[in-house]
Amino acid sequence: LFGSLLAAGVADELFLTVSPRLAGRGAQGVRLGLVEGAELAPGSPVDGTLLGVRRDGEYLFLRYALSRPG
């Protein structure tokens, strides 16, 4: 869904939480990424401008404004 919104140019903000837990992807399993179903870069990248940062314990909560260059 998020990839479709980005490709259509209708998503204008991204709220991203960074946690201190690392996870990987095995060769056999398929796990979705943040943007699925839309090829954005390098042909039509979406740039983010940092609007805010909050911290709670070991977590970071990031807020970005999204825009397409041009």
PDB file of C-alpha atoms in Angstrom:
ATOM      1  CA  LEU A   1       0.000   0.000   0.000  1.00  0.00           C
ATOM      2  CA  PHE A   2       2.740   2.474   0.955  1.00  0.00           C
ATOM      3  CA  GLY A   3       4.576   1.900  -2.341  1.00  0.00           C
ATOM      4  CA  SER A   4       1.378   2.655  -4.256  1.00  0.00           C
ATOM      5  CA  LEU A   5       0.855   5.872  -2.291  1.00  0.00           C
ATOM      6  CA  LEU A   6       4.438   6.979  -2.967  1.00  0.00           C
ATOM      7  CA  ALA A   7       4.189   6.136  -6.669  1.00  0.00           C
ATOM      8  CA  ALA A   8       0.955   8.143  -6.931  1.00  0.00           C
ATOM      9  CA  GLY A   9       2.569  11.105  -5.177  1.00  0.00           C
ATOM     10  CA  VAL A  10      -0.057  11.266  -2.432  1.00  0.00           C
ATOM     11  CA  ALA A  11       2.100  10.419   0.617  1.00  0.00           C
ATOM     12  CA  ASP A  12       3.545  13.629   2.033  1.00  0.00           C
ATOM     13  CA  GLU A  13       4.956  12.448   5.374  1.00  0.00           C
ATOM     14  CA  LEU A  14       6.804   9.451   6.759  1.00  0.00           C
ATOM     15  CA  PHE A  15       6.887   8.541  10.442  1.00  0.00           C
ATOM     16  CA  LEU A  16       9.735   6.089  10.984  1.00  0.00           C
ATOM     17  CA  THR A  17      10.601   4.336  14.250  1.00  0.00           C
ATOM     18  CA  VAL A  18      14.137   3.045  14.728  1.00  0.00           C
ATOM     19  CA  SER A  19      14.550   0.339  17.346  1.00  0.00           C
ATOM     20  CA  PRO A  20      17.709  -1.299  18.671  1.00  0.00           C
ATOM     21  CA  ARG A  21      16.661  -4.718  17.345  1.00  0.00           C
ATOM     22  CA  LEU A  22      18.357  -6.069  14.207  1.00  0.00           C
ATOM     23  CA  ALA A  23      16.725  -8.617  11.917  1.00  0.00           C
ATOM     24  CA  GLY A  24      17.914 -10.133   8.658  1.00  0.00           C
ATOM     25  CA  ARG A  25      16.401 -11.843   5.665  1.00  0.00           C
ATOM     26  CA  GLY A  26      17.184 -15.451   4.902  1.00  0.00           C
ATOM     27  CA  ALA A  27      17.571 -16.736   1.373  1.00  0.00           C
ATOM     28  CA  GLN A  28      14.433 -18.874   1.669  1.00  0.00           C
ATOM     29  CA  GLY A  29      12.006 -16.574   3.432  1.00  0.00           C
ATOM     30  CA  VAL A  30      10.285 -13.593   1.865  1.00  0.00           C
ATOM     31  CA  ARG A  31       9.658 -10.615   4.108  1.00  0.00           C
ATOM     32  CA  LEU A  32       8.253  -7.358   2.791  1.00  0.00           C
ATOM     33  CA  GLY A  33      10.234  -4.138   2.925  1.00  0.00           C
ATOM     34  CA  LEU A  34       9.078  -0.595   3.615  1.00  0.00           C
ATOM     35  CA  VAL A  35       8.245   0.094  -0.049  1.00  0.00           C
ATOM     36  CA  GLU A  36       6.797  -2.762  -2.103  1.00  0.00           C
ATOM     37  CA  GLY A  37       5.128  -2.688  -5.501  1.00  0.00           C
ATOM     38  CA  ALA A  38       6.718   0.559  -6.716  1.00  0.00           C
ATOM     39  CA  GLU A  39      10.094   1.160  -8.310  1.00  0.00           C
ATOM     40  CA  LEU A  40      11.137   4.637  -7.205  1.00  0.00           C
ATOM     41  CA  ALA A  41      14.885   5.227  -7.464  1.00  0.00           C
ATOM     42  CA  PRO A  42      16.820   6.292  -9.449  1.00  0.00           C
ATOM     43  CA  GLY A  43      14.170   7.230 -12.016  1.00  0.00           C
ATOM     44  CA  SER A  44      11.754   8.905  -9.632  1.00  0.00           C
ATOM     45  CA  PRO A  45      13.200   9.096  -6.111  1.00  0.00           C
ATOM     46  CA  VAL A  46      11.305  10.415  -3.122  1.00  0.00           C
ATOM     47  CA  ASP A  47      13.360  12.734  -0.893  1.00  0.00           C
ATOM     48  CA  GLY A  48      12.802  13.208   2.806  1.00  0.00           C
ATOM     49  CA  THR A  49      13.372  16.335   4.888  1.00  0.00           C
ATOM     50  CA  LEU A  50      13.721  15.691   8.602  1.00  0.00           C
ATOM     51  CA  LEU A  51      10.976  17.532  10.501  1.00  0.00           C
ATOM     52  CA  GLY A  52      11.365  16.098  13.987  1.00  0.00           C
ATOM     53  CA  VAL A  53      13.151  13.609  16.219  1.00  0.00           C
ATOM     54  CA  ARG A  54      11.884  12.181  19.492  1.00  0.00           C
ATOM     55  CA  ARG A  55      13.559   9.670  21.751  1.00  0.00           C
ATOM     56  CA  ASP A  56      11.992   7.268  24.219  1.00  0.00           C
ATOM     57  CA  GLY A  57      14.516   4.989  25.865  1.00  0.00           C
ATOM     58  CA  GLU A  58      16.429   3.273  23.087  1.00  0.00           C
ATOM     59  CA  TYR A  59      13.869   4.107  20.385  1.00  0.00           C
ATOM     60  CA  LEU A  60      13.992   6.995  17.916  1.00  0.00           C
ATOM     61  CA  PHE A  61      10.834   8.380  16.355  1.00  0.00           C
ATOM     62  CA  LEU A  62      11.582  10.259  13.130  1.00  0.00           C
ATOM     63  CA  ARG A  63       9.198  12.448  11.134  1.00  0.00           C
ATOM     64  CA  TYR A  64       9.991  13.351   7.520  1.00  0.00           C
ATOM     65  CA  ALA A  65       8.293  15.511   4.900  1.00  0.00           C
ATOM     66  CA  LEU A  66       8.344  13.670   1.562  1.00  0.00           C
ATOM     67  CA  SER A  67       8.792  15.287  -1.827  1.00  0.00           C
ATOM     68  CA  ARG A  68       9.939  14.454  -5.313  1.00  0.00           C
ATOM     69  CA  PRO A  69      12.858  16.424  -6.709  1.00  0.00           C
ATOM     70  CA  GLY A  70      12.165  18.602  -9.652  1.00  0.00           C
TER      71      GLY A  70
END
